[in-house]
Amino acid sequence: MASVVGSTTEKLSKLDINGESIFSVPNLHKNLSILSPDQIKLARMLVEAGQSHLFQSWAEPGVEDEEKRGFFEQVARLNASYPGGLTSYIKTARELLADSKAGKNPFDGFTPSVPTGEVLTYGDDNFVNFEELGIREARNAVFVLVAGGLGERLGYNGIKLALPSETTMGTCFLQNYIESILALQDASCRLVQGYNHILRMPQSTIPTKRVSASIAKTKLGGGCQNQIPLVIMTSDDTHARTIELLESNAYFGMEPSQVKLLKQEKVACLDDNDARLAVDPKSKYRIQTKPHGHGDVHSLLYSSGLLNIWYDAGLRWVLFFQDTNGLLFKAIPAALGVSSSKLYDVNSLAVPRKAKEAIGGITKLTHADGRTMVINVEYNQLDPLLRATGHPDGDVNCETGYSPFPGNINQLILKLGPYIKELTKTGGAIKEFVNPKYKDSSKTSFKSSTRLECMMQDYPKTLPPSARVGFTVMDAWLAYAPVKNNPEDAAKVPKGNPYHSATSGEMAIYRANSLILRKAGGVQIDDPVQEVFNGQEMEVWPRITWKPIWGLTFSEIKRKISGSCSISQRSTLVIKGCNIFLEDLSLDGTLVVNSVEDAEVKVGGVVQNKGWILEKVDYKDTTVPEEVRTRGFRIKKVEQLEKN
């Protein structure tokens, strides 16, 4: 025993550590001999931060020693993955828990007002101009996909990215996103090459009118070297499965070097208002952990070094998006064009929202001391904040029929230079919050452990007033159809509110594509019929879908439709190819057109067959695959015309 005490004392003396605090925790003191100098440092940090209880049930040396070392491996990870380490996490937790217990309002002293932004109408000249500007800028952009969640809440046991965004083509969300980025990459290069080609022409031959998108579509040779990077933030739950999905599908056509995965670590749980770290109920040698929130994406990007690599390569924009919004890329080109035109440091993509709707509002907050910020304010905070600052009716609809505060959909476009500058100041840390569930009104104990959380969209909270922060509003039918709720929960949504289920997400894609063909190409498309799937009443439009390479922008789609085209409500149209042109097409049934990249295909005439029909499926029927029963229907392929 004397030699053990001697070796422990020697370790402490080498570390220049005052061992008194460690000696005051008997079970830890006994086990110091099995720990490395680095582990003893971590032990001291925990004790000094008021976490001695973590060692209360530790066994004697020689018993469960591997588990004890494993405990410090976990502590080292938690310490390294949080800006400022565990000491900073515990300090912040105590401050936020004290504020929570006192009922402190985080917006105390702030007055809300409607910020400045751009409201776009699909297909008008303004929209088309922003879209073209956005396509040109896309080659200078990076996309960051926040994908740390499983599909359990949807009634699906895989990762959400593997779910089909729609079942007509069976394209999963990740494939849809990657193919959209590749289509953007291709369109951006061709547009820029088109302008460069015209600039190289003799002055007398340059057209006097603005270069049209169709000129830019010409193949001009020389190729384009710009590859748009994609970063995916994963978690312990999704990391391995995301890699498997990418590798088993050859990255859906993207170069593997274009894709980077950054894994988010969880944070320690808190047991009480003193921020005592929670011991895992399954093991006395583990700290209980929970996800920290998607705000971690900022610290991961900062610590990865990628931001400076992109900046040095001349890139200008970082676009953040979520894992299950199948419409998003229909809105991105125009929103990026707005960022470029208005020189926004932060641009939040938004949709009109009804007053008091359960979606956060983009709000300008002005403090009594003169500070201002433009941020997302959650719907349950916005209404009371308005009432407390001279608006007795709170959040109400204006003459447009919507709240003047646009609805935040958590898709952000950040200007890279100012973003790097800001993260260098904060170390990538985002303002956090805590949301403990108290046992009673005394607020002295929790029903279960809590943790600090952070949200990606809270990035602007630390920006200086000089930062240019705005928003871009587009119609929800074009930009927003998230898949978040399982069939049972979706069926309970109050009538008139969005279901946000796999069913509504798929139907929204068909509706958007139908409306786009109506607006861009003048296609006569029958109105939808009402159907009920899994207790959700839906508008069922023709099942129209296409690969992103076919039509990414209004101008591109308009160029590919001519004559008098019509599509009946029961029809299905699938377009897989770039240069497929619809000319005087009358479709009543199912038509599938596949073409290779360089082929130019004209599709016209009358197509009539029995088509594909939607067969209803009950979500409780376990004989049906999960991804089918979550949406309440499957497609029965009776008859089709397929052209290759």
XYZ file of C-alpha atoms in Angstrom, residues 93-586:
494
model
C -25.336 25.770 -17.009
C -25.420 27.257 -13.492
C -26.087 30.742 -14.884
C -28.855 29.577 -17.231
C -30.474 27.335 -14.594
C -30.505 30.269 -12.125
C -32.201 32.433 -14.788
C -34.697 29.656 -15.501
C -35.579 29.214 -11.825
C -36.022 32.980 -11.459
C -38.269 33.011 -14.547
C -36.012 35.515 -16.295
C -37.181 36.493 -19.783
C -34.306 36.215 -22.299
C -35.885 39.095 -24.276
C -36.301 41.430 -21.314
C -35.674 45.022 -22.415
C -36.142 44.229 -26.128
C -38.887 45.640 -28.357
C -39.860 43.594 -31.446
C -40.390 45.032 -34.921
C -40.569 43.659 -38.464
C -37.075 43.457 -40.025
C -36.105 44.282 -43.607
C -36.267 41.500 -46.144
C -37.279 40.455 -49.649
C -40.689 38.944 -50.467
C -40.616 37.001 -53.752
C -43.439 35.883 -56.041
C -42.639 32.760 -58.030
C -42.166 33.383 -61.731
C -42.297 37.187 -61.910
C -39.384 39.182 -63.388
C -37.933 39.956 -59.950
C -37.925 36.263 -59.011
C -36.378 35.225 -62.342
C -33.598 37.838 -62.029
C -32.729 36.692 -58.493
C -32.807 33.064 -59.630
C -30.324 33.719 -62.440
C -28.055 35.659 -60.079
C -28.265 32.766 -57.590
C -27.348 30.193 -60.230
C -24.284 32.247 -61.132
C -23.266 32.483 -57.435
C -23.840 28.768 -56.728
C -20.338 27.839 -57.887
C -19.031 29.989 -54.993
C -21.159 28.238 -52.379
C -20.841 25.423 -49.855
C -23.799 23.370 -48.613
C -24.046 22.146 -45.016
C -26.671 19.500 -44.245
C -27.655 19.076 -40.593
C -28.571 15.393 -40.263
C -28.104 14.145 -36.717
C -31.540 12.574 -36.277
C -33.098 9.160 -36.764
C -36.564 8.660 -38.236
C -38.053 7.089 -35.075
C -40.434 10.017 -34.544
C -41.760 9.309 -38.060
C -42.298 5.615 -37.381
C -39.163 4.741 -39.375
C -36.131 3.001 -37.863
C -33.528 4.144 -40.376
C -31.884 7.529 -40.778
C -34.185 10.238 -42.108
C -31.906 10.883 -45.092
C -32.638 7.353 -46.385
C -36.410 7.913 -46.477
C -37.913 8.434 -49.955
C -38.800 12.095 -50.492
C -41.423 10.756 -52.922
C -42.261 7.208 -54.035
C -42.964 7.743 -57.753
C -39.221 7.722 -58.470
C -38.257 6.386 -55.028
C -35.601 9.064 -54.599
C -34.394 9.300 -50.989
C -33.795 12.703 -49.393
C -29.995 12.469 -49.572
C -30.078 11.510 -53.265
C -32.457 14.401 -53.980
C -30.145 16.860 -52.196
C -26.958 15.622 -53.874
C -28.516 15.556 -57.345
C -29.842 19.092 -56.753
C -26.370 20.345 -55.776
C -24.849 18.661 -58.833
C -27.521 20.249 -61.049
C -26.748 23.648 -59.475
C -23.047 23.055 -60.037
C -23.654 22.196 -63.685
C -26.037 25.112 -64.322
C -23.727 27.599 -62.586
C -20.707 26.552 -64.632
C -22.629 26.696 -67.900
C -24.080 30.112 -67.091
C -20.695 31.582 -66.159
C -19.048 30.001 -69.218
C -21.871 31.414 -71.340
C -21.125 34.944 -70.155
C -17.379 34.436 -70.545
C -17.963 33.091 -74.071
C -19.959 36.215 -74.966
C -17.316 38.489 -73.432
C -14.708 36.859 -75.699
C -16.794 37.522 -78.857
C -15.864 40.475 -81.143
C -17.576 43.614 -79.827
C -19.726 44.038 -82.943
C -21.274 40.572 -82.559
C -22.320 40.831 -78.903
C -26.136 41.019 -78.573
C -27.349 44.274 -77.030
C -30.014 42.583 -74.885
C -29.268 40.895 -71.559
C -27.852 37.412 -72.076
C -30.718 34.973 -71.701
C -30.540 31.736 -69.761
C -31.003 29.805 -73.006
C -27.735 31.176 -74.471
C -25.960 30.067 -71.346
C -27.251 26.517 -71.776
C -25.093 26.009 -74.874
C -22.281 23.503 -74.377
C -19.188 25.666 -74.639
C -16.391 23.208 -73.984
C -13.522 23.634 -71.581
C -15.379 21.999 -68.693
C -15.903 23.520 -65.266
C -13.527 22.842 -62.414
C -15.797 24.164 -59.644
C -17.103 21.426 -57.380
C -19.628 22.579 -54.785
C -18.593 21.089 -51.406
C -21.156 19.300 -49.230
C -20.704 18.897 -45.475
C -23.017 16.593 -43.514
C -23.232 16.955 -39.738
C -23.960 13.510 -38.278
C -24.311 12.132 -34.760
C -23.484 8.852 -33.008
C -26.927 7.676 -34.164
C -26.496 8.524 -37.860
C -22.774 8.621 -38.686
C -22.103 5.007 -39.726
C -25.427 4.693 -41.533
C -24.855 7.921 -43.483
C -21.464 6.631 -44.660
C -23.085 3.322 -45.640
C -25.851 5.116 -47.601
C -23.279 7.202 -49.485
C -20.847 4.379 -50.220
C -23.474 1.835 -51.290
C -24.852 4.368 -53.809
C -21.502 5.650 -55.162
C -22.210 9.004 -53.439
C -25.220 9.445 -55.784
C -22.905 10.756 -58.514
C -20.915 13.196 -56.393
C -17.142 12.871 -56.098
C -16.353 11.351 -52.656
C -13.781 14.122 -52.130
C -16.623 16.685 -52.346
C -18.363 15.267 -49.270
C -17.141 15.753 -45.691
C -18.817 14.303 -42.603
C -18.493 16.056 -39.230
C -19.762 14.082 -36.234
C -21.508 15.929 -33.447
C -20.817 14.821 -29.871
C -23.493 14.800 -27.177
C -23.249 16.939 -24.009
C -23.473 16.034 -20.331
C -26.885 15.917 -18.649
C -27.628 17.992 -15.564
C -29.371 16.646 -12.460
C -30.252 19.804 -10.545
C -30.058 23.606 -10.362
C -26.426 23.355 -9.150
C -25.533 21.794 -12.523
C -24.405 18.506 -10.998
C -23.660 16.178 -13.907
C -26.053 13.213 -14.121
C -24.719 9.673 -13.671
C -25.984 7.362 -16.428
C -28.743 5.108 -14.974
C -27.167 2.145 -16.814
C -23.616 2.576 -15.463
C -22.089 4.350 -12.473
C -18.942 4.851 -14.586
C -20.639 6.946 -17.271
C -22.077 10.450 -17.398
C -25.533 10.562 -18.961
C -25.525 12.498 -22.250
C -28.067 13.930 -24.683
C -27.882 15.809 -28.005
C -26.831 19.448 -27.736
C -28.826 20.677 -30.766
C -28.017 21.573 -34.365
C -26.241 24.772 -33.283
C -23.156 22.557 -32.866
C -22.677 22.744 -36.623
C -20.988 26.144 -36.194
C -18.365 24.957 -33.680
C -17.693 21.818 -35.763
C -17.088 23.876 -38.914
C -14.840 26.245 -36.969
C -12.718 23.507 -35.382
C -12.494 21.494 -38.641
C -10.490 24.218 -40.422
C -12.732 23.868 -43.490
C -13.926 27.484 -43.403
C -10.464 28.909 -44.073
C -9.801 26.326 -46.801
C -13.006 27.420 -48.568
C -12.228 31.105 -48.107
C -8.735 30.667 -49.553
C -10.325 28.863 -52.528
C -12.450 31.958 -53.245
C -15.785 30.610 -51.992
C -18.264 33.168 -50.653
C -21.393 31.540 -49.222
C -22.338 28.804 -46.745
C -25.888 27.418 -47.036
C -27.315 25.445 -44.101
C -30.306 23.153 -44.571
C -32.248 20.448 -42.725
C -32.668 16.774 -43.506
C -36.292 16.299 -44.689
C -37.567 19.226 -46.775
C -38.093 17.894 -50.308
C -38.967 21.325 -51.761
C -35.984 23.298 -50.531
C -33.860 23.371 -53.679
C -36.712 24.933 -55.660
C -36.195 28.036 -53.494
C -32.420 28.084 -53.016
C -31.294 29.708 -56.315
C -33.494 32.797 -55.843
C -32.616 33.074 -52.118
C -28.903 32.912 -52.942
C -29.483 35.609 -55.558
C -31.034 37.818 -52.862
C -28.012 37.271 -50.574
C -25.657 38.235 -53.388
C -27.674 41.270 -54.498
C -28.341 42.651 -50.992
C -24.889 41.637 -49.657
C -26.560 39.985 -46.654
C -24.223 38.561 -44.012
C -27.150 36.389 -42.895
C -30.192 35.538 -44.998
C -32.953 33.393 -43.461
C -35.206 31.608 -45.922
C -38.767 32.102 -44.681
C -42.395 31.456 -45.597
C -45.565 33.404 -44.785
C -46.929 32.369 -41.390
C -50.324 32.783 -39.823
C -50.359 34.681 -36.533
C -49.704 32.359 -33.564
C -48.858 29.460 -35.927
C -46.415 26.998 -34.302
C -43.390 28.204 -36.252
C -40.820 30.795 -35.145
C -40.965 34.324 -36.559
C -38.044 36.318 -37.987
C -37.980 39.410 -35.768
C -35.898 42.552 -35.270
C -35.264 43.128 -31.562
C -34.169 46.546 -30.285
C -32.933 46.828 -26.694
C -33.462 49.836 -24.455
C -29.674 50.368 -24.553
C -29.710 50.624 -28.368
C -28.542 47.094 -29.222
C -30.331 45.445 -32.135
C -30.449 41.935 -33.587
C -32.497 40.116 -36.205
C -33.238 36.564 -35.084
C -35.806 33.798 -34.935
C -38.180 34.220 -31.981
C -40.176 31.086 -31.155
C -43.935 31.454 -31.601
C -44.655 30.882 -27.882
C -42.320 33.807 -27.034
C -43.283 36.205 -29.848
C -46.933 36.719 -28.879
C -46.279 37.568 -25.176
C -43.300 39.736 -26.188
C -45.541 41.797 -28.500
C -48.251 42.116 -25.811
C -45.649 43.314 -23.289
C -44.331 46.022 -25.626
C -47.408 47.994 -26.635
C -49.256 45.530 -28.920
C -52.324 44.523 -26.853
C -53.490 41.940 -29.430
C -50.065 40.314 -29.699
C -49.201 38.476 -32.910
C -52.021 39.194 -35.405
C -52.438 38.857 -39.162
C -52.014 42.021 -41.247
C -53.828 42.997 -44.475
C -52.066 40.160 -46.361
C -53.842 37.577 -44.193
C -50.524 36.582 -42.605
C -48.468 37.756 -39.632
C -45.998 40.523 -40.574
C -43.307 38.355 -38.925
C -42.272 35.760 -41.549
C -41.996 32.086 -40.561
C -38.471 30.761 -40.031
C -37.805 27.426 -41.786
C -34.206 27.009 -40.561
C -32.467 27.374 -43.913
C -29.664 29.942 -43.601
C -27.320 31.546 -46.111
C -24.227 33.072 -44.491
C -21.541 35.198 -46.115
C -18.309 33.269 -45.537
C -15.893 36.136 -44.705
C -17.941 37.712 -41.876
C -18.899 34.211 -40.681
C -15.242 33.271 -40.175
C -14.591 36.590 -38.418
C -17.487 36.015 -36.007
C -16.603 32.383 -35.216
C -12.990 33.406 -34.567
C -14.341 35.661 -31.787
C -16.717 33.072 -30.302
C -14.772 29.866 -30.987
C -17.876 28.628 -32.761
C -19.987 28.733 -29.580
C -23.666 29.604 -30.029
C -25.871 31.217 -27.349
C -27.430 28.359 -25.389
C -30.645 27.829 -23.472
C -31.880 25.309 -20.924
C -35.399 23.909 -20.703
C -35.737 21.872 -17.482
C -39.012 20.117 -16.707
C -39.592 20.909 -13.016
C -41.421 18.547 -10.640
C -43.433 21.390 -9.101
C -43.755 25.178 -8.809
C -40.864 25.397 -6.315
C -38.533 24.712 -9.277
C -36.074 22.917 -6.992
C -35.951 19.515 -8.711
C -36.366 18.134 -12.216
C -38.683 15.386 -13.475
C -35.714 14.053 -15.437
C -32.226 15.272 -16.268
C -31.863 18.243 -18.618
C -28.982 19.679 -20.670
C -27.888 22.851 -22.418
C -29.114 23.193 -25.988
C -28.252 25.425 -28.921
C -29.940 26.174 -32.233
C -28.308 26.785 -35.603
C -30.549 29.798 -36.271
C -29.375 31.589 -33.089
C -26.041 32.404 -34.746
C -27.054 36.085 -35.342
C -27.480 36.702 -31.570
C -23.811 37.631 -31.160
C -23.454 39.696 -34.361
C -22.685 43.428 -34.168
C -25.466 45.883 -35.169
C -23.512 46.662 -38.355
C -24.111 43.109 -39.675
C -26.486 42.915 -42.629
C -29.154 40.440 -41.523
C -32.257 39.909 -43.663
C -34.703 37.321 -44.909
C -36.217 36.014 -48.128
C -39.888 35.019 -48.071
C -41.288 32.558 -50.613
C -44.603 30.745 -50.776
C -44.720 27.637 -48.591
C -45.958 25.552 -51.559
C -42.604 26.223 -53.242
C -40.160 26.118 -50.335
C -41.383 24.251 -47.264
C -42.764 20.747 -46.723
C -40.801 19.173 -43.840
C -41.358 15.551 -42.818
C -41.444 15.502 -39.013
C -44.556 13.731 -37.678
C -45.637 10.097 -37.620
C -49.120 9.231 -38.995
C -50.770 9.058 -35.562
C -49.498 12.493 -34.470
C -50.181 14.042 -37.896
C -53.823 12.893 -37.793
C -54.260 14.846 -34.508
C -53.074 18.141 -36.026
C -55.898 20.746 -35.871
C -57.778 21.114 -39.168
C -56.177 23.639 -41.498
C -52.693 23.316 -40.003
C -49.906 21.539 -41.937
C -49.466 17.840 -41.143
C -45.684 17.767 -41.736
C -45.835 14.006 -42.295
C -44.317 11.694 -44.920
C -47.721 11.798 -46.680
C -48.002 15.594 -46.784
C -44.313 15.927 -47.719
C -44.765 13.725 -50.787
C -48.062 15.319 -51.851
C -46.439 18.766 -51.518
C -43.822 17.787 -54.116
C -46.530 16.822 -56.631
C -48.464 20.021 -55.902
C -45.359 22.187 -56.342
C -44.382 20.494 -59.609
C -47.936 20.845 -60.939
C -48.072 24.554 -60.062
C -44.601 25.119 -61.550
C -45.645 23.559 -64.883
C -48.811 25.668 -64.851
C -46.906 28.899 -64.161
C -43.731 28.312 -66.176
C -45.097 26.394 -69.143
C -48.790 27.218 -69.272
C -49.558 23.505 -68.959
C -53.257 22.736 -68.411
C -53.242 20.614 -65.268
C -56.435 19.316 -63.702
C -57.282 20.477 -60.201
C -56.544 18.055 -57.348
C -59.032 15.727 -55.671
C -59.373 15.252 -51.888
C -58.309 11.906 -50.396
C -57.712 10.707 -46.826
C -54.528 8.737 -46.005
C -53.763 7.616 -42.435
C -56.430 10.023 -41.132
C -54.975 13.022 -43.011
C -57.054 14.822 -45.637
C -54.863 15.571 -48.658
C -55.012 17.350 -52.005
C -53.921 14.767 -54.587
C -52.405 16.377 -57.681
C -51.029 14.525 -60.724
C -47.885 12.653 -59.699
C -45.435 14.854 -61.630
C -41.759 14.505 -60.799
C -38.408 15.103 -62.451
C -34.697 14.831 -61.795
C -33.176 18.161 -60.660
C -30.982 18.223 -63.788
C -34.159 18.647 -65.912
C -35.533 21.776 -64.303
C -33.929 23.728 -61.487
C -35.213 27.215 -62.352
C -38.303 28.889 -63.761
C -36.470 29.966 -66.938
C -35.083 26.489 -67.570
C -38.494 24.825 -67.232
C -40.190 27.503 -69.354
C -37.652 26.860 -72.121
C -38.479 23.142 -72.182
C -42.268 23.429 -72.640
C -44.024 24.608 -75.787
C -47.358 24.379 -77.532
C -50.516 23.258 -75.767
C -49.770 20.651 -73.082
C -52.294 19.071 -70.709
C -52.086 16.543 -67.848
C -55.097 14.876 -66.202
C -55.429 14.538 -62.423
C -54.956 10.741 -62.441
C -51.715 10.990 -64.454
C -48.104 10.310 -63.552
C -45.234 12.024 -65.393
C -41.624 11.042 -64.664
C -38.780 12.936 -66.385
C -35.254 11.530 -65.998
C -32.843 13.442 -68.205
C -31.579 16.927 -68.997
C -32.696 17.854 -72.523
C -36.267 16.554 -72.582
C -38.730 18.960 -74.208
C -42.531 18.780 -73.810
C -44.360 19.944 -76.945
C -48.143 19.636 -77.425
C -48.285 16.715 -74.977
C -51.685 15.414 -73.843
